[in-house]
Short mmCIF file of C-alpha atoms in Angstrom, two decimals:
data_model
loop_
_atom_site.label_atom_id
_atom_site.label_comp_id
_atom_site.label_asym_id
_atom_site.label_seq_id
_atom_site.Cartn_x
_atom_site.Cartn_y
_atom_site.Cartn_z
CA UNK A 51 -32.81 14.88 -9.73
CA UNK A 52 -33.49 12.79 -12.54
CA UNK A 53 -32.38 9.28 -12.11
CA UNK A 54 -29.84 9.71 -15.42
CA UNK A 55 -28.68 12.84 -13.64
CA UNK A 56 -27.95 10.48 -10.44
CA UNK A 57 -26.07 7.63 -12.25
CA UNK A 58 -24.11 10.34 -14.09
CA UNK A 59 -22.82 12.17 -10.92
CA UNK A 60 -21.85 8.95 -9.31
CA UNK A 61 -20.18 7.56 -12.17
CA UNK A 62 -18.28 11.26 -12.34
CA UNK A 63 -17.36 10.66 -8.81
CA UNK A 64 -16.13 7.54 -9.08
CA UNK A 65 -13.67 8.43 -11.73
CA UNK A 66 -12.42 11.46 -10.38
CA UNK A 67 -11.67 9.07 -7.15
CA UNK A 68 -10.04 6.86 -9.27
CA UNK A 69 -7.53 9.35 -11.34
CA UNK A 70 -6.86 11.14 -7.75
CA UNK A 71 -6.04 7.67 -6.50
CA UNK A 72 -3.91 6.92 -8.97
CA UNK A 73 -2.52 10.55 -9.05
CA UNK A 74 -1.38 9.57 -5.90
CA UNK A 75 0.21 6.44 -6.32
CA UNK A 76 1.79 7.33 -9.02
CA UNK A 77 3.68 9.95 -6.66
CA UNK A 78 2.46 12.58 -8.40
CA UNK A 79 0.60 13.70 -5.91
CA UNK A 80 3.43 14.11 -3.72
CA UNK A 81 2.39 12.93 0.29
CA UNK A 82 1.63 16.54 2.28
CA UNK A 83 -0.11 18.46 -1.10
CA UNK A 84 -2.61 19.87 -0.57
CA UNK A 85 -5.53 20.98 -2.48
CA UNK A 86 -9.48 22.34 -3.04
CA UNK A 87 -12.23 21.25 -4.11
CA UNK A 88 -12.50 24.55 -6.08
CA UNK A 89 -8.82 23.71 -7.64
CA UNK A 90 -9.59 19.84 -8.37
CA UNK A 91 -13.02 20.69 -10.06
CA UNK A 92 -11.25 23.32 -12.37
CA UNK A 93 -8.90 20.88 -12.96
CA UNK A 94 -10.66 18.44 -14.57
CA UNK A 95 -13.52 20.96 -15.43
CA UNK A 96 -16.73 19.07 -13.45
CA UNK A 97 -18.69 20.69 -11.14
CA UNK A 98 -18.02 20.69 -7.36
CA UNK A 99 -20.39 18.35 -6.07
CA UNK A 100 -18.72 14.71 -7.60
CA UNK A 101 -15.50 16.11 -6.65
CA UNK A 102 -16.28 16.91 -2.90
CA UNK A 103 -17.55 13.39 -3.06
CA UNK A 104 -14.86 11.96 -4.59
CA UNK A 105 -12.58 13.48 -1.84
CA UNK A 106 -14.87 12.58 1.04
CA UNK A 107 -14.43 9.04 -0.13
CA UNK A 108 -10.58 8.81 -0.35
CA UNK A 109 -10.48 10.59 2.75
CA UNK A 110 -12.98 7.78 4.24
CA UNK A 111 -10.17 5.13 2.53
CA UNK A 112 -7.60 6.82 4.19
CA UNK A 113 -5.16 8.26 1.58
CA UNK A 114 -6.00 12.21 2.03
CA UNK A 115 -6.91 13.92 5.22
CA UNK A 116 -9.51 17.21 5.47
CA UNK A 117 -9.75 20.19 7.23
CA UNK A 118 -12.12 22.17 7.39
CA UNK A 119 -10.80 25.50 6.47
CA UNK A 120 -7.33 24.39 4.49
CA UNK A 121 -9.36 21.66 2.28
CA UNK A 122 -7.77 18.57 1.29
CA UNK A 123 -4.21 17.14 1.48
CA UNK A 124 -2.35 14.01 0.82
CA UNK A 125 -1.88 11.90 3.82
CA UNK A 126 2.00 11.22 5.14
CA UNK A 127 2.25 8.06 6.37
CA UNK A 128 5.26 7.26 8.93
CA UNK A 129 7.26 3.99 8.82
CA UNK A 130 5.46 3.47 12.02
CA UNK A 131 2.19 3.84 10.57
CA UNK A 132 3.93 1.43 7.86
CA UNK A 133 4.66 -1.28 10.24
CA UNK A 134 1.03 -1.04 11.80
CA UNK A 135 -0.15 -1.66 8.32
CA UNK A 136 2.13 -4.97 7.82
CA UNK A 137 1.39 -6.21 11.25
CA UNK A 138 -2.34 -5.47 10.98
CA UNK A 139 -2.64 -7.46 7.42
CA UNK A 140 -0.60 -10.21 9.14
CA UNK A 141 -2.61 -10.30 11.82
CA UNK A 142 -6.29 -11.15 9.69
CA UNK A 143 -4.32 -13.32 7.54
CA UNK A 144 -3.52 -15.20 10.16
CA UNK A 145 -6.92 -15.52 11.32
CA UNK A 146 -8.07 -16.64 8.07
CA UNK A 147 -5.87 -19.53 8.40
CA UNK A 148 -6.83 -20.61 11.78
CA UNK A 149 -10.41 -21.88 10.19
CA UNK A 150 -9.60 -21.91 6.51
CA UNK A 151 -12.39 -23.85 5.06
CA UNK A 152 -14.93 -21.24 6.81
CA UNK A 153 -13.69 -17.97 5.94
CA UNK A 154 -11.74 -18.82 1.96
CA UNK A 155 -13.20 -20.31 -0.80
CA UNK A 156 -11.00 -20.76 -3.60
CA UNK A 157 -12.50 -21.07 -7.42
CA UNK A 158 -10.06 -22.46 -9.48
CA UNK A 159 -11.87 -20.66 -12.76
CA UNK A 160 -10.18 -17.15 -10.74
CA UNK A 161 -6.68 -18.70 -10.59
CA UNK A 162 -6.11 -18.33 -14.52
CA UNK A 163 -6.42 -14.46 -13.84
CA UNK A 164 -4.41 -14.45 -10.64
CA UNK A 165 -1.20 -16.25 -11.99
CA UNK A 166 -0.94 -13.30 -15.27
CA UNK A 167 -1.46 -10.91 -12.99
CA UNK A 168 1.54 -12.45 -10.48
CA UNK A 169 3.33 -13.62 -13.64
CA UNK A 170 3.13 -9.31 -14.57
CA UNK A 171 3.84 -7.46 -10.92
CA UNK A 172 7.13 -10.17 -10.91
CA UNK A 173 8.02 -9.10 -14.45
CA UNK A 174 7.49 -5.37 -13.29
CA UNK A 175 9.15 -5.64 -10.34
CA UNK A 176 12.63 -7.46 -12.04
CA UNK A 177 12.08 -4.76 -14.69
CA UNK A 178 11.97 -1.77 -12.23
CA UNK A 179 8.87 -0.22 -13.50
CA UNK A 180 6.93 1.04 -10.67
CA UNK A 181 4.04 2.24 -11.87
CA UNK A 182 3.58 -1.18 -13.48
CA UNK A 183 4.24 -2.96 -10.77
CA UNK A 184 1.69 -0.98 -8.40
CA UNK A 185 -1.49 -1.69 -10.61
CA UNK A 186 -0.74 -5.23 -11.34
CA UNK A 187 0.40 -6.21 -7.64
CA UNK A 188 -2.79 -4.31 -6.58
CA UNK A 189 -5.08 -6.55 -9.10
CA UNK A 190 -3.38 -9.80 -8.06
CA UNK A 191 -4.33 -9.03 -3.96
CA UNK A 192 -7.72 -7.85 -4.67
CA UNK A 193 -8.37 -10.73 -6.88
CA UNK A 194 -7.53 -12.68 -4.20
CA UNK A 195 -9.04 -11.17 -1.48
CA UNK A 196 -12.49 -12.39 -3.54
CA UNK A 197 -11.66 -15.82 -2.49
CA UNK A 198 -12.31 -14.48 1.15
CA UNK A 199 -15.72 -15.14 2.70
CA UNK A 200 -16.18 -12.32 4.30
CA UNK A 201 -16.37 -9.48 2.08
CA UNK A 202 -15.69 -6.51 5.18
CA UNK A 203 -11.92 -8.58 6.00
CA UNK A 204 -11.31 -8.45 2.09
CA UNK A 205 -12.17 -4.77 1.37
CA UNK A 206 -10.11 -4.02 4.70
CA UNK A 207 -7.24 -6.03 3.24
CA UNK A 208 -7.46 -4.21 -0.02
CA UNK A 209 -7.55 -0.96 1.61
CA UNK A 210 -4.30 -1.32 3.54
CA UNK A 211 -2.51 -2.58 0.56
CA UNK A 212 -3.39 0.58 -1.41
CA UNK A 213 -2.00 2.65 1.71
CA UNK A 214 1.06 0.81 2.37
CA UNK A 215 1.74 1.80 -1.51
CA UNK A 216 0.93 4.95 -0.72
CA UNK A 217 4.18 5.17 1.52
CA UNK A 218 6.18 3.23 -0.60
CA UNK A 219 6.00 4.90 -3.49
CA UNK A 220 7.90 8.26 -2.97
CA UNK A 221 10.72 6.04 -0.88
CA UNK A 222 10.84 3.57 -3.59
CA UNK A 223 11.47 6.71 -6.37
CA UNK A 224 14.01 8.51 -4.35
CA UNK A 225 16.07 4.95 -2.58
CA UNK A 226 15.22 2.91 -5.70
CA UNK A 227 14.00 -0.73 -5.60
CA UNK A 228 15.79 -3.76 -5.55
CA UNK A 229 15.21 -7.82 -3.91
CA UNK A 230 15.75 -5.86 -0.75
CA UNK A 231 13.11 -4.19 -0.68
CA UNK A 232 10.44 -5.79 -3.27
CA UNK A 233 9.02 -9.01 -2.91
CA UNK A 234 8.82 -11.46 -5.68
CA UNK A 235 6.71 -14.40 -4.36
CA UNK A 236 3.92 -13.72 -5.93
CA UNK A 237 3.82 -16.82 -8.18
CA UNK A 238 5.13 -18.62 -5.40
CA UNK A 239 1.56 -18.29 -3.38
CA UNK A 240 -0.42 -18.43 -6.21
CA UNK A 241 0.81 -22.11 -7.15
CA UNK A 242 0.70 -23.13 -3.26
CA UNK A 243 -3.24 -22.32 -3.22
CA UNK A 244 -3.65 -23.60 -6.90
CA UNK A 245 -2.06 -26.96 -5.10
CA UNK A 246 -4.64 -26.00 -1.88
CA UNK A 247 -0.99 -26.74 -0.20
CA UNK A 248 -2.17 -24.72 3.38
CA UNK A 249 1.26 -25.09 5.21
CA UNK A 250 3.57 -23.47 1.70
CA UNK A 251 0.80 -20.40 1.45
CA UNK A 252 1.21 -19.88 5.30
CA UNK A 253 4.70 -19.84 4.62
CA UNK A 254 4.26 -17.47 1.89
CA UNK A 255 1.95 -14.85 3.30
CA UNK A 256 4.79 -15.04 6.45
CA UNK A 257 8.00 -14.21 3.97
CA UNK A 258 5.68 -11.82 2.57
CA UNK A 259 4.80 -9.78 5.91
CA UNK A 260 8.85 -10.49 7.50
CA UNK A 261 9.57 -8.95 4.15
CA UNK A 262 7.32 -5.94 4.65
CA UNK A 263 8.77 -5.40 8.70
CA UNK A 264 12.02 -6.28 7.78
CA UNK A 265 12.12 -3.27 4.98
CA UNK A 266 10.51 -0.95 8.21
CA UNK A 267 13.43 -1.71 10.45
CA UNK A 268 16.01 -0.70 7.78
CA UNK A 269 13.76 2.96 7.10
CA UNK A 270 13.65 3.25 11.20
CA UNK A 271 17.40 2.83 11.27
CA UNK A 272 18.19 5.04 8.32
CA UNK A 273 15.54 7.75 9.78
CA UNK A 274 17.59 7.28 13.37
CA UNK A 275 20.65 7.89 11.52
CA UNK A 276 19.98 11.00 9.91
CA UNK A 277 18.72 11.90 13.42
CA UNK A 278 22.05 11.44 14.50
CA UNK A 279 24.01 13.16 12.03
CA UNK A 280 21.70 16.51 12.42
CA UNK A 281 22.83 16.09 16.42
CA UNK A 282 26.01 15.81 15.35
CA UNK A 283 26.22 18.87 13.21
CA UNK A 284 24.53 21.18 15.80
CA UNK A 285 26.87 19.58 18.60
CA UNK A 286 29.75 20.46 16.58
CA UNK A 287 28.58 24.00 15.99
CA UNK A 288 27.22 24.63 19.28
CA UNK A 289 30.57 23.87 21.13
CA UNK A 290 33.60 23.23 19.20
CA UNK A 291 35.92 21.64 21.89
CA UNK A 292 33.20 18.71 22.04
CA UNK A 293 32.56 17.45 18.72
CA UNK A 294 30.52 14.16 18.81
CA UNK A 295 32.78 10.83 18.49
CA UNK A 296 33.57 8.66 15.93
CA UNK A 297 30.62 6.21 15.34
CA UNK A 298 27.84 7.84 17.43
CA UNK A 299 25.71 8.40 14.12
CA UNK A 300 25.94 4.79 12.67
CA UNK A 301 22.40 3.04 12.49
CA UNK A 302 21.45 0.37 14.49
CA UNK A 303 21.91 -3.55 13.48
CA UNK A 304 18.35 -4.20 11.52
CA UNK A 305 17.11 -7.82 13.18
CA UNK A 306 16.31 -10.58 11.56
CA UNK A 307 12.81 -11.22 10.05
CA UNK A 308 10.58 -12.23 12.01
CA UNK A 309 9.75 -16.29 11.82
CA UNK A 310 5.92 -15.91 11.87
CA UNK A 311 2.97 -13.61 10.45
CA UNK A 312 1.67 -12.04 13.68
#
């Protein structure tokens, strides 16, 4: 292979991984599709080789899963696997804080950048427009994660983010989005680190992850009570002298956010 030939087929990859990425969080590539290689390469009319690449790699990020003999399909995530995500981002972000001046570097030439991008997933979010909102919030984490030190915590930050919008994005189009569920701090943090003001970012990065779990509990308690109701039906029609009582179906009380990150 010629070396053009080379730096052509990896650039091919790369954007078919990126228009699949963005197929899917855009929604539409809908979480359980699946798909081939075969169907993906006619799709876009490349050869097979970049695609299987490009599928291999968003596999190896996490968003689809393989198999062997059914090909590829778009991963569900659970609101369990959801609040894993949260806890686990909460969890390194916290550890970055224990020894700031070690593992973050802030360069105030990057800030300019940060605050339009936190100025536009705000806008997006007020506004309602999702697909907005994903590609800006995901520019304005990213381009902070390069103030991190270590480049293997920042890619694994950036990586969960793009998978906890993974999950969101089908709720968020079918529930709808609202201060409930969205956060809006985003300007907030970026003029706490612009200030190098260690205790408000803290505080900001922990409203930001309560916000995340506190969004899980409510999905856990919704998902429990359409658990209930389904009992409820096939109690009723399995013995109609016993129908289920008043009540038994109404989700539990979500709790409070929690008061720290981890």
């Amino acid at each position: 292979m010629s070396p053009s030939a080379g730096v052509t087929r990896n650039t091919l990859r790369q954007q078919i991984a990126d228009a699949l990425r963005d197929e899917v969080l855009a929604g539409r590539l809908p979480p359980g599709r699946e798909f081939t290689v075969k169907q993906i390469a006619e799709q876009y009319g490349v050869s097979a080789t970049p695609v299987r690449e490009a599928l291999f790699d968003l596999s190896a990020q996490g968003l689809l899963a393989s198999d062997q003999h059914r090909g590829f399909q778009v991963r569900e995530f659970t609101v369990a696997d959801y609040r894993a995500m949260a806890e686990a981002r909460a969890l390194v972000v916290e550890g970055l804080f224990r020894n700031p001046a070690e593992r973050v570097a802030v360069r105030p030439e990057g800030l300019a950048s940060i605050r339009r991008r936190a100025a536009e997933a705000v806008r997006a979010a007020k506004g309602g427009d999702l697909d907005v909102l994903i590609g800006y919030d995901l520019r304005f984490w990213r381009e902070l994660g390069q103030f991190v030190l270590n480049p293997y915590i920042a890619d694994f930050l950036t990586r969960l983010r793009v998978q906890a919008w993974v999950f969101a994005v089908h709720r968020l189009r079918r529930d709808g989005m609202d201060e409930n569920v969205l956060w809006f701090g985003h300007e907030e943090l970026v003029e706490a680190i612009a200030r190098g003001d260690r205790e408000q970012v803290h505080a900001e990065m922990c409203s930001y992850y309560a916000h995340a779990l506190a969004w899980a509990d409510r999905l856990e308690a919704r998902e429990a009570a359409g658990n209930g109701e389904q009992s409820m039906v096939g109690g009723a029609e399995g013995n109609a002298d016993g129908p289920a009582g008043p009540g038994s179906a109404m989700p539990p009380q979500s709790p409070e956010p929690p008061g720290h990150c981890a």
